[in-house]
mmCIF file of C-alpha atoms in Angstrom:
data_model
loop_
_atom_site.group_PDB
_atom_site.id
_atom_site.type_symbol
_atom_site.label_atom_id
_atom_site.label_comp_id
_atom_site.label_asym_id
_atom_site.label_seq_id
_atom_site.Cartn_x
_atom_site.Cartn_y
_atom_site.Cartn_z
ATOM 1 C CA GLY A 1 22.370 21.699 -9.249
ATOM 2 C CA GLN A 2 22.241 17.914 -9.256
ATOM 3 C CA GLN A 3 20.005 16.278 -11.947
ATOM 4 C CA VAL A 4 18.905 12.654 -11.968
ATOM 5 C CA MET A 5 17.492 11.359 -15.198
ATOM 6 C CA GLN A 6 15.647 8.077 -15.517
ATOM 7 C CA ILE A 7 14.678 6.066 -18.687
ATOM 8 C CA PRO A 8 12.380 4.863 -19.939
ATOM 9 C CA GLN A 9 9.466 6.894 -18.713
ATOM 10 C CA TYR A 10 7.028 4.019 -19.494
ATOM 11 C CA GLN A 11 7.496 0.315 -20.056
ATOM 12 C CA HIS A 12 4.820 -2.178 -20.964
ATOM 13 C CA VAL A 13 5.767 -5.915 -20.807
ATOM 14 C CA GLN A 14 4.122 -9.252 -20.967
ATOM 15 C CA GLU A 15 4.143 -11.266 -17.840
ATOM 16 C CA GLY A 16 7.332 -13.276 -17.748
ATOM 17 C CA GLU A 17 9.434 -10.809 -19.744
ATOM 18 C CA ASP A 18 12.368 -8.974 -18.165
ATOM 19 C CA PHE A 19 12.442 -5.222 -17.358
ATOM 20 C CA THR A 20 15.156 -2.733 -16.874
ATOM 21 C CA THR A 21 15.188 0.914 -15.814
ATOM 22 C CA TYR A 22 18.206 3.122 -15.944
ATOM 23 C CA CYS A 23 19.209 6.111 -13.884
ATOM 24 C CA ASN A 24 21.916 8.698 -14.631
ATOM 25 C CA SER A 25 23.185 11.542 -12.479
ATOM 26 C CA SER A 26 24.932 14.713 -13.591
ATOM 27 C CA THR A 27 27.102 14.572 -10.458
ATOM 28 C CA THR A 28 28.933 11.897 -8.493
ATOM 29 C CA LEU A 29 26.706 10.442 -5.792
ATOM 30 C CA SER A 30 27.432 9.296 -2.282
ATOM 31 C CA ASN A 31 24.746 6.646 -2.670
ATOM 32 C CA ILE A 32 21.651 5.844 -4.685
ATOM 33 C CA GLN A 33 18.322 4.613 -3.438
ATOM 34 C CA TRP A 34 15.500 2.906 -5.251
ATOM 35 C CA TYR A 35 11.829 3.146 -4.466
ATOM 36 C CA LYS A 36 8.647 1.572 -5.705
ATOM 37 C CA GLN A 37 5.269 3.273 -5.802
ATOM 38 C CA ARG A 38 2.170 1.235 -6.449
ATOM 39 C CA PRO A 39 -0.728 2.933 -8.331
ATOM 40 C CA GLY A 40 -2.432 5.314 -5.866
ATOM 41 C CA GLY A 41 0.180 4.605 -3.213
ATOM 42 C CA HIS A 42 3.244 6.286 -1.760
ATOM 43 C CA PRO A 43 6.955 5.485 -2.508
ATOM 44 C CA VAL A 44 8.345 2.593 -0.587
ATOM 45 C CA PHE A 45 12.085 2.101 -0.165
ATOM 46 C CA LEU A 46 13.611 -0.913 -1.896
ATOM 47 C CA ILE A 47 17.349 -0.717 -1.545
ATOM 48 C CA GLN A 48 20.385 1.565 -1.131
ATOM 49 C CA LEU A 49 23.671 1.141 -3.019
ATOM 50 C CA VAL A 50 26.769 2.797 -1.638
ATOM 51 C CA LYS A 51 29.978 1.323 -3.096
ATOM 52 C CA SER A 52 31.286 1.874 -6.565
ATOM 53 C CA GLY A 53 30.308 -1.099 -8.871
ATOM 54 C CA GLU A 54 28.047 -2.563 -6.147
ATOM 55 C CA VAL A 55 25.490 -5.158 -7.181
ATOM 56 C CA LYS A 56 22.619 -6.288 -4.923
ATOM 57 C CA LYS A 57 19.826 -8.738 -5.484
ATOM 58 C CA GLN A 58 16.421 -9.093 -3.930
ATOM 59 C CA LYS A 59 14.815 -12.235 -5.367
ATOM 60 C CA ARG A 60 14.043 -11.287 -8.986
ATOM 61 C CA LEU A 61 15.316 -7.776 -8.718
ATOM 62 C CA THR A 62 18.971 -6.884 -9.383
ATOM 63 C CA PHE A 63 20.350 -3.406 -8.631
ATOM 64 C CA GLN A 64 23.655 -2.068 -9.909
ATOM 65 C CA PHE A 65 25.709 1.097 -9.081
ATOM 66 C CA GLY A 66 28.116 2.256 -11.701
ATOM 67 C CA GLU A 67 31.885 2.319 -11.152
ATOM 68 C CA ALA A 68 31.840 6.157 -11.394
ATOM 69 C CA LYS A 69 28.888 6.365 -8.968
ATOM 70 C CA LYS A 70 26.911 8.381 -11.541
ATOM 71 C CA ASN A 71 24.527 5.774 -12.894
ATOM 72 C CA SER A 72 22.463 2.835 -11.686
ATOM 73 C CA SER A 73 20.072 0.297 -12.938
ATOM 74 C CA LEU A 74 17.214 -1.937 -11.731
ATOM 75 C CA HIS A 75 16.593 -5.178 -13.566
ATOM 76 C CA ILE A 76 13.542 -7.407 -12.920
ATOM 77 C CA THR A 77 13.712 -10.986 -14.237
ATOM 78 C CA ALA A 78 10.507 -12.636 -15.346
ATOM 79 C CA THR A 79 8.101 -9.898 -14.382
ATOM 80 C CA GLN A 80 4.854 -10.627 -12.502
ATOM 81 C CA THR A 81 1.672 -8.635 -12.195
ATOM 82 C CA THR A 82 2.701 -7.750 -8.665
ATOM 83 C CA ASP A 83 5.639 -5.793 -10.105
ATOM 84 C CA VAL A 84 3.267 -3.145 -11.548
ATOM 85 C CA GLY A 85 4.055 0.345 -10.314
ATOM 86 C CA THR A 86 6.483 3.204 -10.786
ATOM 87 C CA TYR A 87 10.122 2.719 -9.929
ATOM 88 C CA PHE A 88 12.140 5.740 -8.811
ATOM 89 C CA CYS A 89 15.837 6.146 -8.332
ATOM 90 C CA ALA A 90 17.011 8.785 -5.846
ATOM 91 C CA GLY A 91 20.531 10.184 -5.968
ATOM 92 C CA ASP A 92 22.004 11.258 -2.698
ATOM 93 C CA GLU A 93 24.704 13.902 -3.039
ATOM 94 C CA TRP A 94 26.567 14.768 0.013
ATOM 95 C CA GLU A 95 26.534 18.449 0.831
ATOM 96 C CA THR A 96 27.869 20.364 3.754
ATOM 97 C CA SER A 97 24.280 21.080 4.869
ATOM 98 C CA GLY A 98 23.438 17.363 4.769
ATOM 99 C CA SER A 99 21.672 14.947 2.557
ATOM 100 C CA ARG A 100 19.747 16.068 -0.562
ATOM 101 C CA LEU A 101 17.950 13.275 -2.156
ATOM 102 C CA THR A 102 17.062 14.014 -5.821
ATOM 103 C CA PHE A 103 14.532 11.722 -7.430
ATOM 104 C CA GLY A 104 14.413 10.729 -11.047
ATOM 105 C CA GLU A 105 11.185 11.030 -13.040
ATOM 106 C CA GLY A 106 10.420 7.452 -12.532
ATOM 107 C CA THR A 107 9.613 4.498 -14.851
ATOM 108 C CA GLN A 108 6.116 3.385 -14.946
ATOM 109 C CA LEU A 109 5.846 -0.380 -15.434
ATOM 110 C CA THR A 110 2.775 -2.135 -16.560
ATOM 111 C CA VAL A 111 2.602 -5.913 -16.867
ATOM 112 C CA ASN A 112 0.104 -7.680 -19.053
ATOM 113 C CA PRO A 113 -1.013 -11.112 -17.733
ATOM 114 C CA ILE B 1 1.735 1.433 14.567
ATOM 115 C CA ALA B 2 4.752 3.665 14.176
ATOM 116 C CA GLY B 3 4.971 5.742 11.051
ATOM 117 C CA ILE B 4 4.399 9.000 9.391
ATOM 118 C CA THR B 5 0.995 10.615 9.083
ATOM 119 C CA GLN B 6 -0.280 13.328 6.761
ATOM 120 C CA ALA B 7 -3.440 15.361 6.912
ATOM 121 C CA PRO B 8 -5.669 15.993 5.158
ATOM 122 C CA THR B 9 -5.835 13.156 2.702
ATOM 123 C CA SER B 10 -7.251 15.438 0.037
ATOM 124 C CA GLN B 11 -8.346 19.019 -0.179
ATOM 125 C CA ILE B 12 -9.958 21.375 -2.737
ATOM 126 C CA LEU B 13 -8.793 24.937 -2.087
ATOM 127 C CA ALA B 14 -9.796 28.242 -3.554
ATOM 128 C CA ALA B 15 -6.997 30.220 -5.105
ATOM 129 C CA GLY B 16 -5.676 32.850 -2.771
ATOM 130 C CA ARG B 17 -6.473 30.913 0.390
ATOM 131 C CA ARG B 18 -3.870 29.910 2.947
ATOM 132 C CA MET B 19 -3.420 26.200 3.675
ATOM 133 C CA THR B 20 -1.258 24.132 6.027
ATOM 134 C CA LEU B 21 -0.534 20.519 5.294
ATOM 135 C CA ARG B 22 0.246 18.555 8.422
ATOM 136 C CA CYS B 23 2.930 15.900 8.750
ATOM 137 C CA THR B 24 3.734 13.987 11.944
ATOM 138 C CA GLN B 25 6.092 11.093 12.558
ATOM 139 C CA ASP B 26 6.574 8.961 15.642
ATOM 140 C CA MET B 27 9.760 7.291 14.649
ATOM 141 C CA ARG B 28 11.978 9.999 16.281
ATOM 142 C CA HIS B 29 13.564 10.601 12.862
ATOM 143 C CA ASN B 30 15.966 13.564 12.584
ATOM 144 C CA ALA B 31 15.335 14.432 8.960
ATOM 145 C CA MET B 32 12.043 15.372 7.292
ATOM 146 C CA TYR B 33 11.143 16.309 3.728
ATOM 147 C CA TRP B 34 8.319 17.645 1.655
ATOM 148 C CA TYR B 35 7.994 16.587 -2.001
ATOM 149 C CA ARG B 36 5.401 17.359 -4.618
ATOM 150 C CA GLN B 37 4.584 14.740 -7.338
ATOM 151 C CA ASP B 38 3.373 15.793 -10.659
ATOM 152 C CA LEU B 39 2.802 13.526 -13.636
ATOM 153 C CA GLY B 40 6.006 13.089 -15.664
ATOM 154 C CA LEU B 41 8.112 15.128 -13.220
ATOM 155 C CA GLY B 42 8.666 12.544 -10.517
ATOM 156 C CA LEU B 43 9.137 13.739 -6.897
ATOM 157 C CA ARG B 44 10.566 17.237 -6.394
ATOM 158 C CA LEU B 45 11.853 18.380 -3.128
ATOM 159 C CA ILE B 46 10.085 21.540 -1.744
ATOM 160 C CA HIS B 47 11.799 21.939 1.671
ATOM 161 C CA TYR B 48 13.651 19.785 4.068
ATOM 162 C CA SER B 49 14.844 19.753 7.635
ATOM 163 C CA ASN B 50 17.907 17.786 8.785
ATOM 164 C CA THR B 51 17.116 18.268 12.419
ATOM 165 C CA ALA B 52 14.642 20.022 14.690
ATOM 166 C CA GLY B 53 15.042 23.865 14.484
ATOM 167 C CA THR B 54 16.653 23.892 11.030
ATOM 168 C CA THR B 55 15.136 23.941 7.544
ATOM 169 C CA GLY B 56 16.408 24.327 4.001
ATOM 170 C CA LYS B 57 15.052 25.033 0.599
ATOM 171 C CA GLY B 58 14.735 22.311 -1.960
ATOM 172 C CA GLU B 59 14.313 22.327 -5.681
ATOM 173 C CA VAL B 60 10.914 24.132 -5.827
ATOM 174 C CA PRO B 61 10.482 26.200 -2.634
ATOM 175 C CA ASP B 62 8.629 29.290 -4.023
ATOM 176 C CA GLY B 63 5.171 29.711 -2.628
ATOM 177 C CA TYR B 64 5.857 27.376 0.322
ATOM 178 C CA SER B 65 7.147 27.701 3.846
ATOM 179 C CA VAL B 66 7.895 25.184 6.613
ATOM 180 C CA SER B 67 8.789 25.060 10.211
ATOM 181 C CA ARG B 68 10.390 22.471 12.448
ATOM 182 C CA ALA B 69 9.672 23.397 16.068
ATOM 183 C CA ASN B 70 10.115 19.834 17.300
ATOM 184 C CA THR B 71 11.268 16.413 16.022
ATOM 185 C CA ASP B 72 7.863 15.031 15.217
ATOM 186 C CA ASP B 73 6.067 17.736 13.277
ATOM 187 C CA PHE B 74 6.946 19.333 9.918
ATOM 188 C CA PRO B 75 4.049 21.379 8.614
ATOM 189 C CA LEU B 76 3.986 22.775 5.075
ATOM 190 C CA THR B 77 2.252 26.147 4.497
ATOM 191 C CA LEU B 78 0.971 27.645 1.263
ATOM 192 C CA ALA B 79 0.524 31.329 2.089
ATOM 193 C CA SER B 80 -1.685 32.133 -0.937
ATOM 194 C CA ALA B 81 -2.517 29.071 -3.069
ATOM 195 C CA VAL B 82 -2.321 29.185 -6.873
ATOM 196 C CA PRO B 83 -3.555 26.623 -9.393
ATOM 197 C CA SER B 84 -0.045 25.539 -10.270
ATOM 198 C CA GLN B 85 0.237 24.234 -6.746
ATOM 199 C CA THR B 86 -2.293 21.549 -7.547
ATOM 200 C CA SER B 87 -0.347 18.380 -6.948
ATOM 201 C CA VAL B 88 0.113 15.337 -4.693
ATOM 202 C CA TYR B 89 2.286 16.216 -1.663
ATOM 203 C CA PHE B 90 4.320 13.712 0.107
ATOM 204 C CA CYS B 91 5.997 14.139 3.500
ATOM 205 C CA ALA B 92 8.904 11.875 4.284
ATOM 206 C CA SER B 93 11.331 11.242 7.119
ATOM 207 C CA SER B 94 14.600 9.447 7.632
ATOM 208 C CA ASP B 95 16.539 8.428 10.657
ATOM 209 C CA SER B 96 19.593 10.363 9.605
ATOM 210 C CA ILE B 97 20.954 11.809 6.447
ATOM 211 C CA HIS B 98 21.877 9.192 3.805
ATOM 212 C CA THR B 99 19.410 6.614 5.110
ATOM 213 C CA GLU B 100 16.149 5.352 3.588
ATOM 214 C CA ALA B 101 13.194 7.706 3.587
ATOM 215 C CA PHE B 102 9.744 6.732 4.883
ATOM 216 C CA PHE B 103 6.850 8.337 3.096
ATOM 217 C CA GLY B 104 3.470 9.376 4.350
ATOM 218 C CA GLN B 105 0.292 8.485 2.398
ATOM 219 C CA GLY B 106 0.197 11.810 0.599
ATOM 220 C CA THR B 107 -2.160 14.781 0.371
ATOM 221 C CA ARG B 108 -3.915 15.382 -2.897
ATOM 222 C CA LEU B 109 -4.434 19.089 -3.229
ATOM 223 C CA THR B 110 -6.458 20.859 -5.868
ATOM 224 C CA VAL B 111 -6.395 24.639 -6.222
ATOM 225 C CA VAL B 112 -9.252 26.077 -8.180
#
């Protein structure tokens, strides 16, 4: 079955440094979604990428979808303490029975002020 | 406020007992999902339902069952709880397949 791997598992940065998390799928995806989970909270949708090579930006966050639609990345420029949390990618592989979102293990980001 | 509600928020359960985790959404979403979250393992899909009346098995379905009698409700039942089912359980819904998922607040279950 589909596997989605995410690295690194943990990342500690000083406030103001950049941060990147990478996501790789064992199969070609129809789309990829990114979620953020604050400590003690629930996952919250950030963005969805659909097209091969797509790049989307949300303020300091930049999301990329690979040309082969098997990998993705999330880059945060100049991290802030409000960026703390776990970032998950979720691969969507089309099946005849419908959507099957498979989540990566997540990257837990801590930001030291 | 529209959204997705889970109950209970937390529960301590004796091994061997039966337990149903409740999930209700008022967004009229077609698709609903149950995930469990364990440290280092991310979110793993237990069961899903793409529309009322249909259900499917996810990555880790053993020991769990679901039903989808109507659009709004998607209960998850543990027939005979075991300690390995200690986890945080999240229910989620989406308007249709391939669109963003909205998550409930989660149920923290401890099986002793």
